[in-house]
Short mmCIF file of C-alpha atoms in Angstrom, two decimals:
data_model
loop_
_atom_site.label_atom_id
_atom_site.label_comp_id
_atom_site.label_asym_id
_atom_site.label_seq_id
_atom_site.Cartn_x
_atom_site.Cartn_y
_atom_site.Cartn_z
CA MET A 258 -0.19 -0.41 -0.07
CA SER A 259 1.08 3.25 -0.95
CA HIS A 260 1.44 5.97 2.28
CA SER A 261 0.63 10.07 1.43
CA SER A 262 2.06 13.09 2.73
CA PRO A 263 1.80 12.86 6.59
CA ASN A 264 -0.05 16.47 6.88
CA THR A 265 -3.16 14.19 5.48
CA GLU A 266 -5.10 13.02 7.41
CA ASP A 267 -5.99 9.47 8.43
CA THR A 268 -8.49 8.19 5.09
CA GLU A 269 -7.55 4.22 5.69
CA ARG A 270 -11.58 4.29 6.47
CA GLY A 271 -14.05 2.46 4.12
CA PRO A 272 -16.87 -0.03 3.66
CA THR A 273 -15.47 -3.52 5.34
CA ASN A 274 -16.46 -6.90 6.20
CA LEU A 275 -15.91 -8.20 9.24
CA GLY A 276 -13.57 -5.67 10.18
CA HIS A 277 -11.35 -7.13 6.97
CA LYS A 278 -9.24 -4.28 4.59
CA PRO A 279 -11.11 -3.49 1.89
CA SER A 280 -10.52 -5.62 -1.27
CA LEU A 281 -10.46 -2.40 -3.10
CA ASP A 282 -6.66 -0.87 -2.79
CA LYS A 283 -6.50 2.45 -1.51
CA ASP A 284 -4.38 4.48 -0.22
CA GLU A 285 -3.15 4.21 3.37
CA SER A 286 -1.90 8.17 4.95
CA ASP A 287 -0.12 7.92 8.08
CA GLY A 288 -2.06 11.61 8.74
CA PRO A 289 -1.14 13.57 11.84
CA SER A 290 0.06 12.19 15.10
CA ASP A 291 -3.53 10.94 16.73
CA LEU A 292 -2.60 14.03 19.32
CA ASP A 293 -2.38 16.77 16.56
CA ALA A 294 -6.16 15.56 15.48
CA HIS A 295 -7.27 15.16 18.93
CA ASN A 296 -6.20 18.55 19.63
CA ARG A 297 -6.99 20.39 16.51
CA ASP A 298 -8.48 23.66 17.17
CA ASP A 299 -11.25 24.07 14.36
CA ILE A 300 -13.32 21.69 16.27
CA PRO A 301 -15.91 23.24 18.92
CA ARG A 302 -15.60 21.40 22.23
CA SER A 303 -16.37 21.63 25.26
CA ARG A 304 -14.93 23.67 28.09
CA PHE A 305 -13.84 20.51 29.47
CA ALA A 306 -12.14 19.07 26.90
CA THR A 307 -10.19 22.35 26.34
CA TYR A 308 -9.34 21.33 30.06
CA VAL A 309 -7.84 18.07 28.63
CA ARG A 310 -6.30 19.22 25.30
CA ASP A 311 -4.47 21.74 27.50
CA PHE A 312 -3.43 19.39 30.22
CA GLU A 313 -1.82 17.02 27.26
CA ARG A 314 -0.13 19.47 25.67
CA THR A 315 2.05 19.92 29.34
CA LEU A 316 1.95 16.16 29.58
CA LEU A 317 3.83 16.28 26.16
CA LYS A 318 6.16 19.93 27.64
CA TYR A 319 7.28 17.34 30.21
CA ASN A 320 8.39 14.76 27.69
CA ILE A 321 5.25 12.36 29.46
CA GLU A 322 4.06 10.31 27.15
CA ALA A 323 0.03 11.36 26.45
CA ARG A 324 -1.10 8.97 23.74
CA GLY A 325 -3.93 7.10 24.87
CA VAL A 326 -5.62 4.51 23.42
CA ARG A 327 -5.23 5.52 19.48
CA ARG A 328 -3.98 3.52 16.98
CA VAL A 329 -0.56 4.28 16.51
CA LEU A 330 0.09 4.69 12.59
CA PRO A 331 3.31 3.04 11.08
CA HIS A 332 5.27 6.48 10.39
CA GLU A 333 5.43 6.59 14.14
CA CYS A 334 6.67 3.52 15.04
CA HIS A 335 10.72 2.98 15.78
CA PRO A 336 12.48 0.99 13.84
CA ILE A 337 13.00 -2.45 13.58
CA THR A 338 16.25 -4.12 14.49
CA TRP A 339 18.28 -6.79 16.40
CA ARG A 340 18.49 -4.28 19.11
CA SER A 341 14.29 -4.38 19.10
CA TYR A 342 14.09 -8.14 19.48
CA LEU A 343 16.28 -7.99 22.42
CA GLN A 344 14.01 -5.21 24.18
CA ALA A 345 11.43 -8.06 24.19
CA PHE A 346 13.43 -10.62 25.54
CA PHE A 347 14.53 -7.59 28.41
CA LEU A 348 10.82 -6.49 28.75
CA TRP A 349 9.77 -9.43 30.20
CA LEU A 350 13.16 -10.54 32.07
CA SER A 351 12.95 -7.92 34.31
CA VAL A 352 8.83 -7.92 34.78
CA ASN A 353 8.64 -11.66 35.55
CA LEU A 354 12.22 -11.90 37.89
CA ALA A 355 10.65 -10.72 40.77
CA ALA A 356 9.20 -12.03 43.96
CA GLN A 357 5.66 -12.47 43.61
CA ASN A 358 6.60 -15.45 41.56
CA VAL A 359 8.83 -16.61 43.90
CA THR A 360 6.67 -16.56 46.84
CA LEU A 361 3.24 -18.54 44.59
CA GLY A 362 6.15 -21.50 44.29
CA MET A 363 5.55 -21.42 47.25
CA LEU A 364 1.93 -22.36 47.17
CA ALA A 365 3.19 -26.13 45.89
CA SER A 366 4.21 -27.52 48.84
CA THR A 367 2.46 -25.84 51.49
CA ILE A 368 -1.52 -25.14 49.84
CA PHE A 369 -1.15 -28.43 47.32
CA GLY A 370 1.34 -31.24 49.14
CA LEU A 371 3.17 -31.52 46.23
CA SER A 372 7.29 -32.93 46.17
CA PHE A 373 9.73 -30.88 44.26
CA ARG A 374 10.08 -32.74 41.65
CA ASP A 375 5.64 -32.65 40.87
CA ALA A 376 5.62 -28.52 41.72
CA SER A 377 8.77 -28.01 39.50
CA LEU A 378 7.67 -29.93 35.80
CA CYS A 379 3.67 -28.29 36.41
CA ALA A 380 5.96 -24.67 37.12
CA PHE A 381 7.45 -25.71 34.17
CA PHE A 382 4.50 -26.84 31.49
CA GLY A 383 2.22 -24.15 33.25
CA SER A 384 3.91 -21.24 32.23
CA LEU A 385 4.83 -22.57 28.66
CA ILE A 386 1.29 -22.85 28.02
CA GLY A 387 0.35 -19.27 29.29
CA ALA A 388 3.70 -18.18 27.53
CA THR A 389 2.45 -19.26 24.87
CA ALA A 390 -0.64 -16.79 24.55
CA VAL A 391 0.59 -14.26 25.89
CA SER A 392 3.72 -14.73 23.33
CA TYR A 393 0.63 -14.98 20.54
CA ILE A 394 -0.88 -12.24 21.60
CA ALA A 395 2.20 -10.03 21.57
CA THR A 396 3.01 -10.37 17.66
CA PHE A 397 -0.76 -7.76 17.51
CA GLY A 398 0.63 -4.97 18.09
CA PRO A 399 3.38 -4.20 15.81
CA VAL A 400 0.94 -4.93 12.73
CA SER A 401 -1.71 -3.39 13.78
CA GLY A 402 -1.02 -0.03 15.96
CA ASN A 403 -3.53 -1.15 18.58
CA ARG A 404 -3.28 -1.45 22.18
CA THR A 405 -4.62 -5.15 23.40
CA LEU A 406 -8.41 -4.93 24.41
CA ILE A 407 -8.85 -3.01 21.23
CA PHE A 408 -8.04 -5.51 19.66
CA ALA A 409 -10.20 -7.39 21.10
CA ARG A 410 -13.17 -5.35 19.15
CA TYR A 411 -11.97 -7.70 15.92
CA THR A 412 -14.14 -10.67 17.63
CA PHE A 413 -16.04 -9.55 20.74
CA GLY A 414 -17.34 -6.11 18.53
CA TRP A 415 -17.71 -2.74 20.66
CA TYR A 416 -19.82 -3.71 24.10
CA PRO A 417 -18.95 -6.86 24.31
CA SER A 418 -15.44 -6.45 24.86
CA LYS A 419 -15.91 -4.38 27.48
CA LEU A 420 -16.52 -7.04 29.47
CA LEU A 421 -13.14 -8.07 28.57
CA VAL A 422 -11.71 -4.48 29.61
CA ILE A 423 -13.50 -4.65 33.06
CA LEU A 424 -11.94 -8.42 33.57
CA ASN A 425 -8.63 -7.50 32.81
CA LEU A 426 -9.16 -4.18 35.01
CA ILE A 427 -9.47 -6.36 37.82
CA VAL A 428 -5.90 -8.66 36.84
CA LEU A 429 -4.32 -5.45 36.43
CA LEU A 430 -4.74 -3.94 39.43
CA GLY A 431 -5.03 -7.52 41.28
CA TYR A 432 -1.55 -8.03 40.21
CA SER A 433 -0.55 -4.90 41.74
CA MET A 434 -1.27 -5.13 45.24
CA ILE A 435 0.13 -8.57 45.14
CA ASP A 436 3.18 -6.67 44.56
CA LEU A 437 2.91 -3.92 46.76
CA VAL A 438 1.94 -6.76 49.79
CA ILE A 439 4.92 -9.33 49.27
CA ALA A 440 7.43 -6.15 48.72
CA GLY A 441 6.19 -4.52 52.32
CA GLN A 442 6.48 -7.53 54.06
CA ILE A 443 9.61 -7.75 52.74
CA LEU A 444 11.33 -4.66 53.73
CA SER A 445 9.36 -5.49 57.18
CA ALA A 446 11.31 -8.44 57.40
CA VAL A 447 14.18 -6.90 56.87
CA SER A 448 14.17 -3.90 59.42
CA VAL A 449 15.63 -4.78 62.81
CA ASN A 450 13.13 -6.33 64.63
CA GLY A 451 9.99 -6.03 62.03
CA SER A 452 9.91 -2.44 63.03
CA MET A 453 8.73 -1.03 60.43
CA SER A 454 5.03 -1.69 58.82
CA ILE A 455 4.18 -3.62 56.06
CA VAL A 456 2.43 -0.22 55.76
CA VAL A 457 5.36 1.70 54.44
CA GLY A 458 6.74 -0.74 52.83
CA ILE A 459 3.55 -0.78 50.15
CA ILE A 460 3.47 2.93 49.51
CA VAL A 461 6.83 3.49 48.95
CA LEU A 462 6.33 1.20 45.84
CA ALA A 463 3.54 2.59 45.07
CA ILE A 464 5.08 5.98 44.80
CA ILE A 465 7.94 4.88 42.81
CA GLY A 466 5.45 2.79 40.40
CA TRP A 467 3.46 5.89 39.93
CA ILE A 468 6.60 8.19 38.84
CA ILE A 469 8.18 5.58 36.11
CA THR A 470 4.55 4.80 34.38
CA THR A 471 3.80 8.77 34.46
CA PHE A 472 6.36 9.13 31.93
CA GLY A 473 4.51 6.39 29.42
CA ILE A 474 5.88 2.84 27.75
CA SER A 475 9.86 4.39 26.17
CA VAL A 476 10.88 4.90 29.69
CA PHE A 477 9.82 1.45 31.19
CA HIS A 478 11.49 0.39 27.89
CA ALA A 479 14.66 1.56 28.91
CA TYR A 480 14.20 0.95 32.82
CA SER A 481 13.85 -2.67 31.15
CA ARG A 482 17.14 -3.10 29.60
CA TYR A 483 19.19 -3.28 33.51
CA ALA A 484 16.37 -3.84 35.58
CA PHE A 485 16.76 -7.94 35.02
CA ILE A 486 20.38 -7.73 35.87
CA PRO A 487 19.99 -6.99 39.71
CA GLN A 488 17.19 -9.27 40.29
CA LEU A 489 19.09 -12.40 38.02
CA ILE A 490 22.46 -11.89 40.30
CA THR A 491 20.11 -11.87 43.42
CA TYR A 492 17.76 -14.49 42.76
CA SER A 493 21.20 -17.29 41.39
CA ILE A 494 22.53 -15.89 44.84
CA LEU A 495 19.39 -16.89 47.02
CA TYR A 496 19.66 -20.27 45.35
CA GLY A 497 22.97 -20.56 44.85
CA VAL A 498 23.06 -20.28 49.26
CA SER A 499 19.74 -21.53 49.94
CA SER A 500 19.82 -25.23 47.46
CA GLN A 501 21.25 -26.61 49.84
CA ASN A 502 18.27 -27.01 51.93
CA TYR A 503 15.86 -28.41 49.52
CA ASP A 504 14.05 -30.98 49.83
CA LEU A 505 14.01 -33.37 46.66
CA SER A 506 12.93 -36.43 48.31
CA THR A 507 9.78 -35.98 49.73
CA PRO A 508 6.97 -37.07 47.89
CA SER A 509 3.49 -35.42 47.03
CA GLN A 510 0.84 -36.12 50.01
CA GLY A 511 -2.46 -37.99 49.38
CA ASP A 512 -3.71 -41.16 47.69
CA SER A 513 -3.09 -40.91 43.92
CA ARG A 514 -6.64 -39.14 43.41
CA THR A 515 -5.37 -36.42 45.77
CA VAL A 516 -2.17 -36.03 44.30
CA VAL A 517 -3.78 -35.53 40.59
CA GLY A 518 -5.93 -33.49 41.75
CA SER A 519 -2.71 -31.07 43.64
CA ARG A 520 -0.82 -31.08 40.17
CA ILE A 521 -3.65 -30.24 37.71
CA SER A 522 -4.71 -27.27 40.17
CA PHE A 523 -0.63 -25.96 41.11
CA LEU A 524 -0.24 -26.31 36.92
CA SER A 525 -3.64 -23.97 36.24
CA LEU A 526 -2.42 -21.81 39.10
CA THR A 527 1.17 -20.87 37.42
CA LEU A 528 -1.02 -21.17 33.51
CA ALA A 529 -2.55 -18.50 35.32
CA ALA A 530 0.14 -16.23 36.62
CA ALA A 531 1.43 -16.36 33.41
CA ILE A 532 -1.64 -16.36 30.42
CA THR A 533 -3.11 -13.03 32.13
CA TYR A 534 -0.45 -10.82 30.80
CA GLY A 535 -2.17 -11.79 27.48
CA GLY A 536 -4.70 -9.25 28.05
CA SER A 537 -2.34 -6.35 27.78
CA ALA A 538 0.87 -7.98 25.44
CA ALA A 539 0.16 -5.89 22.32
CA ASP A 540 0.50 -2.83 24.52
CA TYR A 541 4.29 -3.33 24.87
CA PHE A 542 4.98 -3.40 21.30
CA VAL A 543 2.86 -1.04 19.19
CA TYR A 544 5.38 1.10 18.45
CA TYR A 545 7.13 -1.83 16.83
CA PRO A 546 6.47 -1.29 12.65
CA PRO A 547 4.25 -3.13 10.80
CA SER A 548 7.98 -4.64 9.31
CA THR A 549 8.40 -6.41 12.57
CA ALA A 550 8.59 -10.22 12.27
CA PRO A 551 6.11 -11.85 13.53
CA LEU A 552 7.92 -15.64 14.44
CA ALA A 553 10.72 -13.57 15.98
CA LEU A 554 8.83 -11.37 18.59
CA PHE A 555 6.75 -14.29 19.60
CA SER A 556 9.68 -16.63 19.95
CA VAL A 557 11.90 -14.42 22.47
CA CYS A 558 9.35 -13.53 24.12
CA LEU A 559 7.85 -17.15 24.86
CA LEU A 560 11.66 -18.22 25.95
CA SER A 561 11.62 -14.47 28.09
CA LEU A 562 8.64 -15.38 29.65
CA LEU A 563 9.46 -19.19 30.22
CA CYS A 564 12.83 -18.78 31.44
CA SER A 565 11.53 -15.96 33.31
CA PHE A 566 8.69 -17.53 35.41
CA THR A 567 10.33 -20.90 35.89
CA PHE A 568 13.23 -20.33 37.04
CA PRO A 569 11.57 -18.00 40.80
CA TYR A 570 8.90 -21.02 40.94
CA CYS A 571 11.53 -23.33 41.21
CA ILE A 572 13.28 -21.22 43.93
CA GLY A 573 9.64 -20.52 45.62
CA ILE A 574 8.95 -23.95 45.37
CA GLY A 575 12.61 -25.09 47.30
CA LEU A 576 12.26 -22.54 49.77
CA ALA A 577 9.05 -23.65 51.16
CA SER A 578 9.85 -27.37 50.61
CA ALA A 579 13.06 -27.16 53.42
CA ILE A 580 10.20 -25.17 55.90
CA PRO A 581 9.86 -28.87 57.99
CA SER A 582 13.04 -29.22 58.20
CA VAL A 583 14.72 -25.95 58.48
CA PRO A 584 13.31 -23.92 62.16
CA ALA A 585 14.57 -20.78 60.87
CA TYR A 586 12.55 -21.04 57.52
CA SER A 587 9.30 -22.47 59.68
CA THR A 588 9.03 -19.35 61.99
CA ALA A 589 10.13 -17.00 59.10
CA TYR A 590 7.12 -18.00 56.59
CA ASP A 591 4.63 -18.64 60.03
CA ARG A 592 5.46 -14.31 59.20
CA SER A 593 4.48 -14.19 55.87
CA GLN A 594 5.70 -15.31 52.28
CA GLY A 595 8.02 -12.21 51.74
CA ALA A 596 9.78 -12.80 55.17
CA LEU A 597 11.18 -16.93 53.56
CA ILE A 598 12.84 -14.98 51.03
CA VAL A 599 14.96 -12.77 53.43
CA ALA A 600 15.60 -15.86 55.57
CA GLY A 601 16.46 -17.81 52.49
CA PHE A 602 19.38 -15.45 52.55
CA THR A 603 19.86 -14.51 56.19
CA GLU A 604 19.66 -18.23 56.85
CA ALA A 605 22.65 -19.70 54.88
CA THR A 606 24.83 -21.63 56.43
CA SER A 607 27.91 -20.05 54.21
CA PRO A 608 29.30 -17.56 54.09
CA ALA A 609 28.77 -15.89 57.46
CA ASP A 610 28.20 -12.53 55.98
CA PHE A 611 24.84 -13.49 55.06
CA ASN A 612 23.72 -13.27 58.48
CA THR A 613 24.01 -9.71 58.46
CA GLY A 614 23.99 -6.66 56.30
CA PHE A 615 24.87 -8.65 52.77
CA GLY A 616 21.59 -10.57 53.15
CA LYS A 617 19.77 -8.80 54.13
CA PHE A 618 20.87 -5.83 51.13
CA LEU A 619 20.06 -8.76 48.41
CA SER A 620 16.73 -8.53 50.17
CA VAL A 621 16.12 -4.84 49.84
CA VAL A 622 17.59 -5.01 45.94
CA ALA A 623 13.95 -8.23 45.83
CA ALA A 624 11.87 -5.97 47.38
CA LEU A 625 12.53 -2.90 44.85
CA GLY A 626 13.40 -5.81 41.81
CA LEU A 627 8.75 -6.11 42.31
CA VAL A 628 8.72 -2.34 40.82
CA ALA A 629 9.31 -3.60 37.09
CA ASN A 630 6.49 -5.99 37.77
CA LEU A 631 4.44 -3.16 38.85
CA ILE A 632 4.61 -0.94 35.90
CA LEU A 633 3.62 -3.02 33.24
CA PRO A 634 -0.18 -3.63 34.79
CA THR A 635 -0.53 0.10 36.26
CA TYR A 636 0.47 1.13 32.67
CA SER A 637 -2.03 -0.93 30.80
CA SER A 638 -4.65 -0.19 33.42
CA GLY A 639 -4.49 3.45 32.46
CA ILE A 640 -4.88 2.53 28.98
CA ASP A 641 -7.65 -0.04 29.32
CA PHE A 642 -9.74 3.05 31.57
CA GLN A 643 -9.83 4.59 28.30
CA VAL A 644 -11.37 2.01 26.44
CA LEU A 645 -14.00 1.54 28.34
CA GLY A 646 -15.79 4.25 25.84
CA ARG A 647 -15.19 7.48 24.47
CA ASP A 648 -15.99 9.61 27.88
CA PHE A 649 -13.45 7.54 29.26
CA GLU A 650 -10.95 7.96 26.35
CA LYS A 651 -11.06 11.93 27.31
CA ILE A 652 -9.19 12.11 30.57
CA PRO A 653 -5.62 11.26 29.85
CA ARG A 654 -3.99 8.30 30.64
CA VAL A 655 -1.21 9.48 33.29
CA VAL A 656 -4.70 10.24 35.70
CA TRP A 657 -6.33 7.09 35.33
CA ASN A 658 -2.91 5.69 36.01
CA SER A 659 -3.16 7.77 39.25
CA VAL A 660 -6.34 6.55 39.85
CA GLY A 661 -5.92 3.13 39.92
CA ILE A 662 -2.52 3.71 41.29
CA VAL A 663 -4.93 4.47 44.09
CA ILE A 664 -7.33 1.98 44.28
CA TYR A 665 -4.69 -1.18 44.55
CA THR A 666 -2.69 0.76 47.33
CA VAL A 667 -5.82 0.96 48.81
CA CYS A 668 -6.60 -3.09 48.56
CA ALA A 669 -3.07 -3.78 49.35
CA LEU A 670 -3.15 -1.60 53.03
CA ALA A 671 -6.75 -3.56 53.67
CA GLY A 672 -5.50 -7.05 52.51
CA ARG A 673 -1.97 -7.40 53.57
CA GLY A 674 -2.70 -10.37 55.90
CA HIS A 675 -4.51 -12.64 53.27
CA LEU A 676 -2.02 -13.05 50.84
CA ALA A 677 -1.87 -16.93 49.84
CA GLU A 678 -5.79 -16.62 50.03
CA ILE A 679 -5.82 -14.17 47.05
CA PHE A 680 -3.03 -15.95 45.46
CA THR A 681 -4.82 -18.87 45.10
CA ASN A 682 -8.40 -17.98 45.16
CA PHE A 683 -8.23 -14.12 42.25
CA LEU A 684 -5.20 -15.60 40.29
CA ALA A 685 -6.73 -18.67 39.13
CA LEU A 686 -9.99 -17.00 39.12
CA MET A 687 -8.50 -14.15 36.82
CA GLY A 688 -7.16 -16.70 33.95
CA TYR A 689 -9.97 -18.46 33.29
CA TRP A 690 -11.39 -15.64 30.94
CA VAL A 691 -8.41 -14.90 28.98
CA ILE A 692 -7.88 -18.52 27.95
CA ILE A 693 -11.36 -18.31 26.46
CA TRP A 694 -11.15 -14.96 24.76
CA VAL A 695 -7.44 -16.14 23.50
CA GLY A 696 -9.10 -19.64 21.78
CA ILE A 697 -12.12 -17.50 20.61
CA THR A 698 -8.86 -15.31 18.86
CA ILE A 699 -7.38 -18.12 17.78
CA GLU A 700 -9.72 -19.75 15.77
CA GLU A 701 -11.39 -16.10 14.67
CA GLN A 702 -7.69 -15.94 12.81
CA LEU A 703 -7.68 -19.17 11.56
CA LEU A 704 -10.97 -20.11 10.61
CA PHE A 705 -12.44 -16.85 9.32
CA ARG A 706 -9.23 -14.66 8.41
CA SER A 707 -6.77 -17.03 7.01
CA ARG A 708 -6.31 -19.26 3.52
CA ILE A 709 -7.26 -22.38 6.47
CA GLY A 710 -10.98 -20.79 6.54
CA PHE A 711 -11.24 -20.63 2.38
CA ARG A 712 -10.76 -23.96 2.15
CA LEU A 713 -13.27 -25.11 4.40
CA GLY A 714 -15.83 -22.60 3.03
CA ILE A 715 -16.61 -20.06 6.27
CA GLY A 716 -14.04 -17.46 5.51
CA GLU A 717 -14.07 -14.07 2.65
CA LYS A 718 -13.46 -14.92 -0.58
CA GLU A 719 -10.71 -12.96 -0.53
CA ASP A 720 -6.28 -13.63 -1.16
CA ARG A 721 -4.86 -12.17 2.01
CA ARG A 722 -1.12 -12.16 2.23
CA GLY A 723 0.79 -11.46 5.83
CA TRP A 724 0.51 -11.69 9.59
CA GLY A 725 -2.56 -9.72 10.63
CA GLN A 726 -3.20 -8.59 7.40
CA SER A 727 -7.04 -10.00 7.05
CA TYR A 728 -8.26 -7.31 9.54
CA ASP A 729 -8.93 -3.97 8.62
CA TRP A 730 -6.79 -1.84 11.38
CA THR A 731 -8.68 1.75 11.02
CA CYS A 732 -12.14 0.89 11.54
CA TRP A 733 -11.10 0.21 15.51
CA ASP A 734 -13.10 3.23 16.83
CA GLU A 735 -16.30 2.55 14.34
CA PRO A 736 -18.35 0.45 16.16
CA GLU A 737 -20.36 0.10 12.91
CA LYS A 738 -17.59 -1.93 10.58
CA LEU A 739 -16.59 -4.36 13.80
CA PRO A 740 -18.41 -7.32 14.48
CA HIS A 741 -21.24 -7.59 16.27
CA GLY A 742 -19.52 -9.78 18.70
CA ILE A 743 -22.31 -11.90 19.43
CA ALA A 744 -20.88 -15.48 18.66
CA ALA A 745 -18.01 -14.43 20.88
CA PHE A 746 -20.29 -13.36 23.69
CA ILE A 747 -21.99 -16.84 24.07
CA ALA A 748 -18.76 -18.58 23.19
CA PHE A 749 -17.73 -17.15 26.12
CA LEU A 750 -20.23 -17.07 28.35
CA ILE A 751 -20.65 -21.18 27.07
CA GLY A 752 -16.85 -21.40 28.52
CA TRP A 753 -17.47 -20.00 31.07
CA VAL A 754 -19.79 -22.42 32.41
CA GLY A 755 -17.42 -24.80 31.65
CA ALA A 756 -14.86 -23.20 34.12
CA ILE A 757 -17.67 -22.97 37.10
CA LEU A 758 -18.47 -26.35 36.09
CA CYS A 759 -14.56 -27.54 37.06
CA MET A 760 -13.09 -25.05 38.75
CA ALA A 761 -11.12 -25.94 42.05
CA GLN A 762 -11.40 -22.66 45.28
CA TYR A 763 -10.96 -22.31 48.80
CA TRP A 764 -14.37 -20.72 48.39
CA TYR A 765 -16.18 -23.02 45.61
CA ILE A 766 -15.58 -26.61 44.16
CA GLY A 767 -17.62 -27.15 40.91
CA PRO A 768 -19.04 -30.53 40.43
CA ILE A 769 -16.87 -32.06 37.69
CA ALA A 770 -13.85 -30.76 39.93
CA LYS A 771 -15.01 -32.87 43.21
CA LEU A 772 -14.85 -36.13 41.42
CA VAL A 773 -10.67 -35.75 41.76
CA GLY A 774 -9.30 -36.95 44.60
CA GLY A 775 -9.76 -35.19 48.17
CA HIS A 776 -9.57 -31.70 47.49
CA GLY A 777 -10.53 -31.70 43.60
CA ALA A 778 -9.14 -30.17 40.81
CA ASP A 779 -9.10 -27.14 38.88
CA MET A 780 -9.98 -27.87 35.80
CA GLY A 781 -11.65 -24.69 34.77
CA ASN A 782 -8.60 -23.72 32.50
CA PHE A 783 -9.06 -26.34 30.17
CA VAL A 784 -12.85 -27.05 30.19
CA GLY A 785 -13.77 -22.78 29.42
CA LEU A 786 -11.51 -23.17 26.98
CA SER A 787 -12.96 -26.41 25.07
CA TRP A 788 -16.34 -25.46 25.70
CA ALA A 789 -15.92 -22.25 24.15
CA ILE A 790 -13.84 -23.29 20.92
CA LEU A 791 -16.79 -26.68 20.72
CA VAL A 792 -19.35 -24.20 19.98
CA TYR A 793 -17.69 -20.37 18.64
CA PRO A 794 -17.38 -21.91 15.06
CA PRO A 795 -20.65 -22.61 14.17
CA LEU A 796 -22.00 -19.40 15.91
CA ARG A 797 -19.34 -16.87 13.62
CA TRP A 798 -20.52 -18.48 11.15
CA LEU A 799 -24.28 -17.83 11.62
CA GLU A 800 -23.22 -14.61 12.35
CA ILE A 801 -21.63 -13.70 9.44
CA GLN A 802 -24.45 -15.07 7.66
CA ARG A 803 -27.09 -12.78 9.41
CA PHE A 804 -24.77 -9.70 9.87
CA ALA A 805 -22.48 -10.11 7.05
CA ARG A 806 -19.49 -8.41 9.47
#
């Protein structure tokens, strides 16, 4: 496609079915920047809109990212080089080499009673499944220039997609709350006789997160180039000084059916922790150009996510396995999960220096490493608030980021004594919607927007080449050109019915989940996905026949 002058309006709009690109060739204008178009002085606007425009100009004056949900046009993207792919690798590494994944690994033995071997295998394969889904969604950032849940409109339509936005906001703010609680626990455990309250650590990390997210994704990309280095060193040392205490021989607890149920539940938990990034994965790559190689981006994201999840999981599994045999670990865990991380450093048998200042210093580094994990959900929450509707979009991202930080900081202060319950109940539950949405998205692309669909006779008879080129990315804000989303919404609800019947949470065990072992098995992710992808293709075919989009 040709590109006209950057000074022309973005006119790549036209009649389209399914959000596809029109079959007739026409110019795709780079257009002015989205902020310039949004701030044109010749458009009548309310007093509130004028205030917003002036505020955005102030943000730009101080080099703060003012762009919200509006599409990133090709001429606004950064050039793609090998460093860009390396940056994607470093981003996920910086985010996930963090204490919250260590504490999640602790649940393998303390909650599910799994052996080190069983738990480590479940953690690896759960991370692999979740990371694969996240890496797939990430590839749509460069090709579309649209944020993740803007992309969801191409399956769920304008109005049903708002449900996904609300669910993702709960995930993002919930994860951020967990980060604050763990950081507060670690900093409190490091202080003299626990003299510093967890509350102080929570507030300190929230302020740091707010400062970085205020300046936008470019600042975070610069931060993530180096943030993984101290974390990698810190957790490598933690593994080195604590691994001699790991219990590698005690088998999983319970009869064979109970052990199977526990394996499934822990695998589902680690899957949920990874796949929840799927609701925002494309957000971080919208400034990559459409020429970005999808397979290369997918591969670096997958490798980085898999490594950065599995390593801290195994450390947490090992630390918790030693609780019965190391009294100091038991005492620390009774206090908090964060205190057990500190004990992993300070209770090392050698060298002796770990029992004094150096072990505590590394614990502080681990606590501050949660900043990287906090920034991503905080940044995306500001975007998702704007995706809720045009009125929400008028309020700048930095304001919504501030609102999100206030919400999850208050929640962290209120729930700081219930971290294990939040992990086991909140994370697994929130993974259900993401895996169902990803499954529907994959089917939409393969069956209705690719050559596979053409051969089956259910796609439009049009030759399409290139990853993501079967979508008209410019109609992202035109409800009348997007799918109605009826098929996706019905399939989503049916998938949730399957998930509810097969979930195993502390407060509820579904009737099918109860059939496995003494504590049930959390099969909600797998059953919910399978039910949704079974019913979506015929429903989508009927929707196309009825509405032709």
